[in-house]
């Protein structure tokens, strides 16, 4: 089936022919839907912390923070082109005529093009855009002439700002009296607030695309010393690139490898689930995970900082209990503790044993309890669902018969099954990608995170290339199937901690504007 040229291509990407064949079988057979048992809600899988508990967990984290190796992990790959999708479309269609202008004025909603141009000065990149327009006349002059295509050209393309090709991390998000900050800089500030270790070092790891890494490094060379002096810390910033070995092949509608004009098979990035390979190579006791675009100005950071520390406190408290129970199970009289451990596993870690567990032999029960406790641990913030997209928290029946907490994407749910759809619609919260992880075992060794994935939880999507239909395959998502066999706790966090920038218009939301505006 594969030619010598194909095999050479696989070798270059460090992908085995067997792995490629498995991907083709996934296309042919599809991925099974998850078996949802119930939506996780407050009191039934989601923990709601009282204020006294928040304070207690913060105190616990801060008391152990000095002795922990802490890392902030920020997925920051890819260009921000989708953020400017509407602007690109308008630039290509706007002809400068009076009719086109009147058409733009018809919609003056908060996300309209009229709002974009009328509030241009409220964007943090406004000053840079004004400077970039010097060779084309003043920015004000271009706006008076309604030369909106030129304005957008200066914003999105080179030799202008080139925002349409830059990653989100390098875009200016927020304005301050002393200047503007990019998303990367906001993560530096966040890291200083909750991620410093006992030596005052803040470790931050960005996953980047190879073509953008130099841009990240250039920005850090400009601003790192400033923030180190401001927050009395030192930064250890590192980068990694999504491995080409995690790419997945595309197929045509007949599930045969999709070949480009040169005859080579088309491979595509495997999605954010591929980042578990990057995560697996990092060295830390506590890892905070948060997307690059979910940042706010300083006046709104305190609540985010509080809950980051509280989530870490929940993590450390439960990790301590897990390690203690494992020690007891490996001790001389494990039977004295089994009932308590079973209760903790089911009531606290929300892992319901399979049917027939009561009939297990003593040895099988001990093996079951040890196996379920001796796993990576994550605490996931969950916000109330107010219409934003994102995976939801559910109780899911696993292949071994257990029921546990999982973050589920809508694509993993059978839309033809009324019962499953009904359960999906009962979700009250969703995942804002706010995770704190403990990747080490009881003796301080790093788990091999690749052993705790569920390979059957990938995604298949319809795409096109050069007018030809194709199917693309994504690996199990980083916080979905890639962490399916972790121990998981869901904790409700305030909605103010979730302020992603999915489109450029989101930067005009009050949460991304200077205080008082």
Short mmCIF file of C-alpha atoms in Angstrom, two decimals:
data_model
loop_
_atom_site.label_atom_id
_atom_site.label_comp_id
_atom_site.label_asym_id
_atom_site.label_seq_id
_atom_site.Cartn_x
_atom_site.Cartn_y
_atom_site.Cartn_z
CA UNK A 1 0.00 0.00 0.00
CA UNK A 2 2.86 2.34 0.81
CA UNK A 3 5.58 3.15 -1.70
CA UNK A 4 9.25 3.58 -0.94
CA UNK A 5 8.67 7.34 -1.17
CA UNK A 6 5.90 7.04 1.44
CA UNK A 7 8.12 5.04 3.76
CA UNK A 8 10.88 7.64 3.43
CA UNK A 9 8.35 10.34 4.30
CA UNK A 10 7.26 8.40 7.41
CA UNK A 11 10.86 7.95 8.47
CA UNK A 12 11.56 11.66 8.05
CA UNK A 13 8.63 12.43 10.37
CA UNK A 14 9.60 9.63 12.77
CA UNK A 15 6.22 7.92 12.30
CA UNK A 16 6.09 4.16 11.95
CA UNK A 17 4.14 2.56 9.07
CA UNK A 18 2.14 0.72 11.73
CA UNK A 19 1.07 4.01 13.30
CA UNK A 20 0.00 5.34 9.90
CA UNK A 21 -1.97 2.18 9.23
CA UNK A 22 -3.70 2.53 12.61
CA UNK A 23 -4.68 6.08 11.70
CA UNK A 24 -6.22 4.82 8.46
CA UNK A 25 -8.14 2.18 10.44
CA UNK A 26 -9.40 4.94 12.74
CA UNK A 27 -10.80 6.75 9.71
CA UNK A 28 -12.44 3.58 8.43
CA UNK A 29 -13.91 2.49 11.75
CA UNK A 30 -14.42 5.85 13.40
CA UNK A 31 -13.90 6.62 17.07
CA UNK A 32 -16.50 5.36 19.55
CA UNK A 33 -18.67 7.90 21.32
CA UNK A 34 -18.25 8.27 25.05
CA UNK A 35 -20.82 6.69 27.35
CA UNK A 36 -22.00 9.63 29.44
CA UNK A 37 -23.70 8.68 32.70
CA UNK A 38 -24.52 12.15 34.01
CA UNK A 39 -23.46 15.79 33.86
CA UNK A 40 -21.12 16.76 36.66
CA UNK A 41 -22.76 19.49 38.72
CA UNK A 42 -22.04 21.26 41.99
CA UNK A 43 -22.34 18.65 44.71
CA UNK A 44 -22.21 15.83 42.17
CA UNK A 45 -18.70 15.91 40.79
CA UNK A 46 -17.98 19.65 41.01
CA UNK A 47 -16.62 21.11 44.24
CA UNK A 48 -17.77 24.58 45.27
CA UNK A 49 -15.35 26.16 47.73
CA UNK A 50 -16.54 28.39 50.53
CA UNK A 51 -14.48 31.52 51.14
CA UNK A 52 -12.91 30.01 54.25
CA UNK A 53 -11.89 26.98 52.17
CA UNK A 54 -10.36 29.16 49.48
CA UNK A 55 -8.27 30.91 52.11
CA UNK A 56 -7.27 27.59 53.67
CA UNK A 57 -6.19 26.06 50.36
CA UNK A 58 -4.24 29.20 49.44
CA UNK A 59 -2.43 28.99 52.77
CA UNK A 60 -1.66 25.31 52.15
CA UNK A 61 -0.22 26.02 48.69
CA UNK A 62 1.84 28.99 49.85
CA UNK A 63 3.26 26.95 52.75
CA UNK A 64 4.54 24.29 50.34
CA UNK A 65 5.29 26.52 47.37
CA UNK A 66 8.88 27.20 48.45
CA UNK A 67 9.70 23.49 48.38
CA UNK A 68 8.07 22.64 45.06
CA UNK A 69 9.34 22.81 41.52
CA UNK A 70 6.58 24.80 39.84
CA UNK A 71 5.97 25.25 36.12
CA UNK A 72 3.51 27.29 34.11
CA UNK A 73 2.68 25.51 30.82
CA UNK A 74 1.17 27.72 28.10
CA UNK A 75 0.03 26.28 24.75
CA UNK A 76 0.92 29.13 22.37
CA UNK A 77 1.31 27.51 18.96
CA UNK A 78 -0.23 28.68 15.75
CA UNK A 79 -1.01 31.97 14.05
CA UNK A 80 -3.84 34.27 15.12
CA UNK A 81 -5.38 34.29 11.65
CA UNK A 82 -8.74 32.96 12.94
CA UNK A 83 -8.84 35.86 15.34
CA UNK A 84 -9.03 38.19 12.32
CA UNK A 85 -11.21 36.04 10.06
CA UNK A 86 -13.96 38.67 9.72
CA UNK A 87 -11.43 41.41 9.00
CA UNK A 88 -9.74 39.38 6.28
CA UNK A 89 -13.09 38.72 4.62
CA UNK A 90 -14.06 42.39 4.76
CA UNK A 91 -10.69 43.55 3.40
CA UNK A 92 -11.04 41.27 0.40
CA UNK A 93 -14.61 42.31 -0.37
CA UNK A 94 -14.72 46.03 0.47
CA UNK A 95 -14.35 48.16 -2.66
CA UNK A 96 -14.56 51.61 -1.06
CA UNK A 97 -17.88 52.48 -2.70
CA UNK A 98 -20.68 54.32 -0.96
CA UNK A 99 -22.82 51.20 -1.24
CA UNK A 100 -20.19 49.09 0.52
CA UNK A 101 -19.90 51.72 3.26
CA UNK A 102 -23.66 51.82 3.80
CA UNK A 103 -23.70 48.03 3.96
CA UNK A 104 -21.14 48.16 6.75
CA UNK A 105 -23.27 50.66 8.68
CA UNK A 106 -26.31 48.38 8.70
CA UNK A 107 -24.91 46.34 11.59
CA UNK A 108 -23.64 48.43 14.48
CA UNK A 109 -23.58 45.69 17.11
CA UNK A 110 -20.75 45.18 19.56
CA UNK A 111 -18.91 42.87 17.15
CA UNK A 112 -19.60 44.76 13.95
CA UNK A 113 -17.05 46.19 11.57
CA UNK A 114 -18.44 49.64 12.28
CA UNK A 115 -17.56 49.13 15.95
CA UNK A 116 -14.07 47.92 15.04
CA UNK A 117 -13.24 51.09 13.09
CA UNK A 118 -15.07 53.52 15.38
CA UNK A 119 -13.25 52.15 18.45
CA UNK A 120 -9.88 51.59 16.83
CA UNK A 121 -8.20 53.84 19.38
CA UNK A 122 -9.32 51.49 22.18
CA UNK A 123 -7.13 48.63 20.95
CA UNK A 124 -3.72 48.20 22.53
CA UNK A 125 -2.14 48.01 19.07
CA UNK A 126 -3.51 51.43 18.03
CA UNK A 127 -0.25 53.33 18.57
CA UNK A 128 1.72 50.82 16.54
CA UNK A 129 -0.86 50.93 13.77
CA UNK A 130 -0.67 54.70 13.67
CA UNK A 131 3.10 54.48 13.33
CA UNK A 132 2.83 51.83 10.61
CA UNK A 133 0.59 54.13 8.56
CA UNK A 134 3.19 56.88 8.21
CA UNK A 135 4.14 55.84 4.69
CA UNK A 136 0.51 55.75 3.60
CA UNK A 137 -0.65 59.01 5.10
CA UNK A 138 -1.97 59.40 8.62
CA UNK A 139 -4.22 56.74 10.08
CA UNK A 140 -6.82 59.43 10.70
CA UNK A 141 -6.62 60.42 7.05
CA UNK A 142 -7.16 56.84 5.90
CA UNK A 143 -10.22 56.56 8.14
CA UNK A 144 -11.63 59.87 6.89
CA UNK A 145 -11.24 58.65 3.32
CA UNK A 146 -12.94 55.39 4.36
CA UNK A 147 -9.90 53.56 3.04
CA UNK A 148 -10.63 50.66 5.37
CA UNK A 149 -8.92 48.07 3.20
CA UNK A 150 -5.64 49.95 3.56
CA UNK A 151 -6.10 50.20 7.33
CA UNK A 152 -6.62 46.46 7.53
CA UNK A 153 -3.70 45.80 5.23
CA UNK A 154 -1.49 47.77 7.63
CA UNK A 155 -2.80 45.78 10.59
CA UNK A 156 -2.84 42.29 9.13
CA UNK A 157 -0.02 42.18 6.61
CA UNK A 158 3.65 43.04 6.23
CA UNK A 159 5.31 45.54 5.93
CA UNK A 160 2.60 46.65 8.38
CA UNK A 161 2.12 45.01 11.77
CA UNK A 162 1.55 41.59 10.22
CA UNK A 163 -0.93 40.61 12.96
CA UNK A 164 -2.66 38.17 10.63
CA UNK A 165 0.44 35.98 10.58
CA UNK A 166 1.68 36.42 14.14
CA UNK A 167 0.77 34.09 17.03
CA UNK A 168 -1.62 35.41 19.67
CA UNK A 169 1.16 35.53 22.22
CA UNK A 170 2.94 38.33 20.35
CA UNK A 171 -0.13 40.53 19.86
CA UNK A 172 -0.66 43.55 22.07
CA UNK A 173 -3.71 42.82 24.20
CA UNK A 174 -3.90 45.45 26.95
CA UNK A 175 -3.14 49.13 27.53
CA UNK A 176 -1.50 50.56 30.64
CA UNK A 177 -0.35 54.04 31.60
CA UNK A 178 3.25 52.96 31.04
CA UNK A 179 2.59 51.21 27.73
CA UNK A 180 1.02 48.12 26.24
CA UNK A 181 1.42 44.43 26.96
CA UNK A 182 1.27 41.37 24.79
CA UNK A 183 -0.37 38.14 25.92
CA UNK A 184 3.09 36.71 26.64
CA UNK A 185 3.86 39.58 29.00
CA UNK A 186 0.58 39.04 30.86
CA UNK A 187 1.59 35.42 31.43
CA UNK A 188 4.93 36.61 32.82
CA UNK A 189 3.05 38.74 35.33
CA UNK A 190 0.69 35.88 36.25
CA UNK A 191 3.61 33.53 36.70
CA UNK A 192 5.31 35.93 39.09
CA UNK A 193 2.14 36.11 41.18
CA UNK A 194 1.55 32.39 41.75
CA UNK A 195 4.37 30.41 40.13
CA UNK A 196 7.56 31.46 41.89
CA UNK A 197 9.53 28.85 43.83
CA UNK A 198 11.50 29.25 47.04
CA UNK A 199 14.43 30.80 45.18
CA UNK A 200 12.20 33.37 43.47
CA UNK A 201 12.42 31.66 40.10
CA UNK A 202 9.42 31.48 37.78
CA UNK A 203 9.50 28.68 35.20
CA UNK A 204 7.27 29.21 32.16
CA UNK A 205 7.11 26.90 29.17
CA UNK A 206 5.54 27.99 25.88
CA UNK A 207 4.70 25.54 23.12
CA UNK A 208 5.32 27.41 19.88
CA UNK A 209 5.46 26.91 16.15
CA UNK A 210 9.02 26.78 14.77
CA UNK A 211 8.47 29.84 12.60
CA UNK A 212 7.42 31.91 15.65
CA UNK A 213 9.96 30.90 18.29
CA UNK A 214 12.42 33.63 17.27
CA UNK A 215 9.67 36.21 17.76
CA UNK A 216 8.99 34.96 21.29
CA UNK A 217 12.70 35.04 22.09
CA UNK A 218 13.08 38.56 20.70
CA UNK A 219 10.16 39.83 22.79
CA UNK A 220 11.52 38.18 25.95
CA UNK A 221 14.93 39.74 25.38
CA UNK A 222 13.23 43.14 25.42
CA UNK A 223 10.90 42.78 28.40
CA UNK A 224 12.18 40.01 30.69
CA UNK A 225 14.54 42.17 32.76
CA UNK A 226 11.80 44.77 33.28
CA UNK A 227 9.39 42.24 34.76
CA UNK A 228 12.13 40.56 36.79
CA UNK A 229 12.93 43.90 38.43
CA UNK A 230 9.26 44.77 38.84
CA UNK A 231 8.30 41.54 40.59
CA UNK A 232 11.66 40.66 42.18
CA UNK A 233 11.86 37.29 40.41
CA UNK A 234 13.95 35.58 37.79
CA UNK A 235 12.33 33.86 34.84
CA UNK A 236 13.29 30.52 33.37
CA UNK A 237 11.48 30.60 30.03
CA UNK A 238 11.62 27.55 27.80
CA UNK A 239 10.01 26.51 24.53
CA UNK A 240 9.07 23.37 22.70
CA UNK A 241 7.59 22.63 19.30
CA UNK A 242 4.81 20.19 18.58
CA UNK A 243 6.57 17.05 17.41
CA UNK A 244 6.18 16.12 13.74
CA UNK A 245 5.86 12.51 14.89
CA UNK A 246 2.44 13.45 16.32
CA UNK A 247 1.12 14.63 12.94
CA UNK A 248 -1.70 12.57 11.47
CA UNK A 249 -2.29 11.77 7.83
CA UNK A 250 -5.33 13.02 5.96
CA UNK A 251 -7.50 10.74 3.83
CA UNK A 252 -9.92 11.29 0.98
CA UNK A 253 -13.62 10.44 1.15
CA UNK A 254 -12.78 6.80 0.33
CA UNK A 255 -10.46 6.69 3.37
CA UNK A 256 -7.38 6.40 1.18
CA UNK A 257 -4.31 8.55 1.93
CA UNK A 258 -4.82 12.09 0.62
CA UNK A 259 -2.00 12.91 -1.73
CA UNK A 260 -0.76 16.37 -2.63
CA UNK A 261 0.09 17.48 -6.16
CA UNK A 262 3.63 16.16 -5.71
CA UNK A 263 2.30 12.71 -4.82
CA UNK A 264 3.29 12.89 -1.17
CA UNK A 265 0.79 12.07 1.57
CA UNK A 266 -0.68 15.08 3.34
CA UNK A 267 -0.01 15.14 7.07
CA UNK A 268 -1.63 17.62 9.43
CA UNK A 269 -0.87 18.63 13.05
CA UNK A 270 -2.52 16.24 15.50
CA UNK A 271 -4.26 18.98 17.53
CA UNK A 272 -3.59 20.11 21.09
CA UNK A 273 -3.60 16.48 22.24
CA UNK A 274 -0.13 16.19 20.73
CA UNK A 275 1.12 18.51 23.47
CA UNK A 276 0.98 15.68 26.02
CA UNK A 277 4.29 14.60 24.45
CA UNK A 278 5.73 18.04 25.23
CA UNK A 279 4.26 17.97 28.73
CA UNK A 280 5.73 14.54 29.32
CA UNK A 281 9.27 15.85 28.88
CA UNK A 282 9.02 18.61 31.47
CA UNK A 283 10.40 18.44 35.00
CA UNK A 284 8.11 19.83 37.73
CA UNK A 285 6.16 18.91 40.86
CA UNK A 286 3.22 21.20 40.09
CA UNK A 287 2.23 22.29 36.58
CA UNK A 288 -0.29 25.05 35.87
CA UNK A 289 -1.87 24.84 32.40
CA UNK A 290 -3.61 27.80 30.81
CA UNK A 291 -4.14 28.91 27.21
CA UNK A 292 -2.20 31.85 25.80
CA UNK A 293 -5.26 34.04 25.13
CA UNK A 294 -6.94 33.78 28.55
CA UNK A 295 -5.41 36.78 30.30
CA UNK A 296 -6.74 40.00 31.81
CA UNK A 297 -5.28 43.38 32.80
CA UNK A 298 -3.75 43.77 36.25
CA UNK A 299 -6.86 45.20 37.93
CA UNK A 300 -8.72 41.94 37.26
CA UNK A 301 -5.88 39.55 38.06
CA UNK A 302 -6.39 39.16 41.85
CA UNK A 303 -9.30 36.74 41.55
CA UNK A 304 -7.41 34.65 39.01
CA UNK A 305 -4.37 34.54 41.32
CA UNK A 306 -6.48 33.54 44.32
CA UNK A 307 -8.14 30.65 42.56
CA UNK A 308 -4.95 29.45 40.90
CA UNK A 309 -3.43 29.10 44.36
CA UNK A 310 -6.62 27.55 45.76
CA UNK A 311 -6.69 24.94 42.98
CA UNK A 312 -3.06 24.13 43.72
CA UNK A 313 -3.94 23.75 47.40
CA UNK A 314 -6.72 21.30 46.52
CA UNK A 315 -4.19 19.41 44.40
CA UNK A 316 -1.57 19.16 47.14
CA UNK A 317 -4.04 18.15 49.85
CA UNK A 318 -5.46 15.33 47.77
CA UNK A 319 -2.04 14.25 46.56
CA UNK A 320 -0.92 13.95 50.16
CA UNK A 321 -3.93 11.73 50.96
CA UNK A 322 -3.30 9.57 47.89
CA UNK A 323 0.33 9.03 48.83
CA UNK A 324 -0.65 8.19 52.42
CA UNK A 325 -3.23 5.65 51.27
CA UNK A 326 -0.75 4.03 48.89
CA UNK A 327 1.69 3.69 51.77
CA UNK A 328 -1.02 2.05 53.85
CA UNK A 329 -1.96 -0.36 51.06
CA UNK A 330 1.68 -1.37 50.77
CA UNK A 331 2.06 -1.71 54.54
CA UNK A 332 1.68 -4.65 56.86
CA UNK A 333 -2.06 -4.32 57.59
CA UNK A 334 -3.77 -2.87 54.50
CA UNK A 335 -7.09 -4.39 55.49
CA UNK A 336 -7.44 -1.84 58.31
CA UNK A 337 -7.65 0.97 55.76
CA UNK A 338 -9.44 -0.50 52.75
CA UNK A 339 -12.93 0.75 53.64
CA UNK A 340 -11.65 4.31 54.15
CA UNK A 341 -9.67 4.20 50.92
CA UNK A 342 -12.66 2.87 48.96
CA UNK A 343 -14.71 5.77 50.29
CA UNK A 344 -12.03 8.31 49.34
CA UNK A 345 -11.70 6.89 45.85
CA UNK A 346 -15.43 6.92 45.24
CA UNK A 347 -16.54 10.05 47.12
CA UNK A 348 -13.54 12.35 46.73
CA UNK A 349 -11.81 11.23 43.55
CA UNK A 350 -15.19 10.33 42.00
CA UNK A 351 -14.13 6.92 40.69
CA UNK A 352 -17.00 4.45 40.88
CA UNK A 353 -15.85 0.80 40.80
CA UNK A 354 -17.14 -1.56 38.11
CA UNK A 355 -20.04 -3.90 38.67
CA UNK A 356 -18.91 -7.01 40.51
CA UNK A 357 -16.20 -5.21 42.48
CA UNK A 358 -17.73 -6.55 45.69
CA UNK A 359 -16.98 -10.09 44.49
CA UNK A 360 -13.30 -9.39 43.77
CA UNK A 361 -10.73 -11.48 45.61
CA UNK A 362 -8.71 -9.71 48.28
CA UNK A 363 -5.68 -9.54 46.01
CA UNK A 364 -7.73 -8.15 43.13
CA UNK A 365 -9.25 -5.47 45.37
CA UNK A 366 -5.84 -4.35 46.52
CA UNK A 367 -4.57 -4.28 42.95
CA UNK A 368 -7.62 -2.27 41.87
CA UNK A 369 -7.20 0.31 44.65
CA UNK A 370 -3.46 0.70 44.07
CA UNK A 371 -3.96 1.03 40.32
CA UNK A 372 -6.58 3.75 40.68
CA UNK A 373 -4.62 5.74 43.26
CA UNK A 374 -1.20 5.49 41.61
CA UNK A 375 -1.92 7.87 38.73
CA UNK A 376 -1.22 11.49 37.80
CA UNK A 377 -3.58 13.94 39.49
CA UNK A 378 -5.21 17.03 38.03
CA UNK A 379 -7.54 19.68 39.42
CA UNK A 380 -9.64 21.38 36.74
CA UNK A 381 -11.36 24.71 37.18
CA UNK A 382 -14.94 24.78 35.90
CA UNK A 383 -16.98 27.91 35.19
CA UNK A 384 -20.72 28.27 34.90
CA UNK A 385 -21.91 27.82 31.35
CA UNK A 386 -22.91 31.21 29.95
CA UNK A 387 -22.81 30.30 26.28
CA UNK A 388 -19.05 30.15 25.72
CA UNK A 389 -17.63 27.17 23.79
CA UNK A 390 -15.66 24.56 25.65
CA UNK A 391 -15.60 20.98 26.83
CA UNK A 392 -18.00 20.08 29.62
CA UNK A 393 -17.61 18.10 32.88
CA UNK A 394 -19.32 14.71 32.88
CA UNK A 395 -19.41 11.35 34.60
CA UNK A 396 -18.30 8.83 31.96
CA UNK A 397 -18.28 5.04 31.92
CA UNK A 398 -14.83 3.80 30.96
CA UNK A 399 -13.77 0.66 29.10
CA UNK A 400 -12.85 -1.09 32.38
CA UNK A 401 -16.36 -0.59 33.75
CA UNK A 402 -15.46 2.21 36.15
CA UNK A 403 -17.22 5.57 36.06
CA UNK A 404 -15.09 8.68 36.49
CA UNK A 405 -14.97 12.40 35.77
CA UNK A 406 -13.98 13.44 32.25
CA UNK A 407 -13.90 16.67 30.24
CA UNK A 408 -16.01 15.89 27.18
CA UNK A 409 -16.19 17.74 23.86
CA UNK A 410 -19.48 17.82 21.96
CA UNK A 411 -17.88 15.82 19.11
CA UNK A 412 -17.50 12.89 21.52
CA UNK A 413 -21.24 12.64 22.11
CA UNK A 414 -23.63 10.67 19.89
CA UNK A 415 -26.04 13.32 18.57
CA UNK A 416 -28.40 10.58 17.34
CA UNK A 417 -28.85 9.25 20.87
CA UNK A 418 -31.57 11.31 22.55
CA UNK A 419 -30.59 10.15 26.02
CA UNK A 420 -26.96 11.17 25.56
CA UNK A 421 -27.95 14.52 24.05
CA UNK A 422 -30.28 15.08 26.99
CA UNK A 423 -27.46 14.45 29.44
CA UNK A 424 -25.19 16.78 27.48
CA UNK A 425 -27.77 19.55 27.70
CA UNK A 426 -27.92 19.25 31.49
CA UNK A 427 -24.34 20.42 31.86
CA UNK A 428 -24.16 23.51 34.05
CA UNK A 429 -20.43 24.21 33.64
CA UNK A 430 -17.65 24.00 31.08
CA UNK A 431 -13.87 23.73 31.04
CA UNK A 432 -11.98 27.02 30.58
CA UNK A 433 -8.62 25.19 30.30
CA UNK A 434 -7.65 26.01 33.86
CA UNK A 435 -5.71 23.02 35.16
CA UNK A 436 -3.22 22.33 37.91
CA UNK A 437 -1.40 19.00 37.59
CA UNK A 438 0.75 16.74 39.74
CA UNK A 439 2.80 14.55 37.36
CA UNK A 440 4.96 12.71 39.96
CA UNK A 441 4.36 9.53 41.96
CA UNK A 442 4.78 8.92 45.68
CA UNK A 443 8.57 8.54 45.45
CA UNK A 444 9.02 11.65 43.34
CA UNK A 445 9.41 9.98 39.96
CA UNK A 446 7.67 11.44 36.93
CA UNK A 447 4.85 9.36 35.53
CA UNK A 448 5.02 8.44 31.87
CA UNK A 449 1.99 10.48 30.89
CA UNK A 450 1.65 8.60 27.60
CA UNK A 451 0.51 5.55 29.57
CA UNK A 452 -2.56 7.39 30.86
CA UNK A 453 -4.14 8.28 27.50
CA UNK A 454 -7.23 6.74 25.95
CA UNK A 455 -6.32 6.33 22.24
CA UNK A 456 -9.96 5.67 21.32
CA UNK A 457 -10.98 9.27 22.04
CA UNK A 458 -9.66 11.01 18.93
CA UNK A 459 -11.63 13.25 16.56
CA UNK A 460 -12.35 13.15 12.83
CA UNK A 461 -13.31 16.31 10.97
CA UNK A 462 -14.14 17.16 7.37
CA UNK A 463 -11.79 19.67 5.75
CA UNK A 464 -10.70 20.67 2.25
CA UNK A 465 -7.49 21.49 0.43
CA UNK A 466 -7.36 23.20 -2.95
CA UNK A 467 -11.06 22.48 -3.41
CA UNK A 468 -10.73 18.77 -2.63
CA UNK A 469 -12.55 17.24 0.34
CA UNK A 470 -10.52 15.42 2.93
CA UNK A 471 -10.84 13.94 6.39
CA UNK A 472 -8.51 15.06 9.16
CA UNK A 473 -7.80 13.25 12.42
CA UNK A 474 -6.93 14.80 15.76
CA UNK A 475 -5.32 12.97 18.63
CA UNK A 476 -7.17 12.66 21.96
CA UNK A 477 -7.36 16.21 23.32
CA UNK A 478 -4.81 17.29 25.93
CA UNK A 479 -7.40 17.73 28.69
CA UNK A 480 -9.76 15.10 27.20
CA UNK A 481 -8.56 11.67 26.13
CA UNK A 482 -4.88 12.46 26.66
CA UNK A 483 -5.66 12.70 30.40
CA UNK A 484 -8.50 10.16 30.47
CA UNK A 485 -6.81 7.90 33.01
CA UNK A 486 -5.64 10.62 35.40
CA UNK A 487 -7.31 11.14 38.76
CA UNK A 488 -9.51 14.19 38.29
CA UNK A 489 -11.13 16.77 40.53
CA UNK A 490 -13.46 19.50 39.26
CA UNK A 491 -13.62 22.79 41.21
CA UNK A 492 -15.93 25.68 40.39
CA UNK A 493 -14.06 28.92 39.65
CA UNK A 494 -15.50 32.42 39.08
CA UNK A 495 -16.45 33.37 35.53
CA UNK A 496 -14.14 36.40 35.78
CA UNK A 497 -11.19 34.00 35.61
CA UNK A 498 -12.19 33.10 32.04
CA UNK A 499 -11.68 35.86 29.48
CA UNK A 500 -10.33 34.34 26.27
CA UNK A 501 -9.64 36.36 23.14
CA UNK A 502 -11.09 34.33 20.28
CA UNK A 503 -11.71 37.26 17.92
CA UNK A 504 -10.16 40.71 17.79
CA UNK A 505 -13.48 42.18 18.97
CA UNK A 506 -13.11 40.39 22.30
CA UNK A 507 -10.36 42.89 23.10
CA UNK A 508 -13.07 45.57 23.30
CA UNK A 509 -14.87 43.75 26.09
CA UNK A 510 -14.72 45.66 29.40
CA UNK A 511 -12.57 42.86 30.85
CA UNK A 512 -9.79 43.70 28.40
CA UNK A 513 -10.00 47.47 28.66
CA UNK A 514 -8.17 49.71 31.15
CA UNK A 515 -9.81 50.14 34.54
CA UNK A 516 -12.59 52.71 34.58
CA UNK A 517 -13.43 52.46 30.86
#
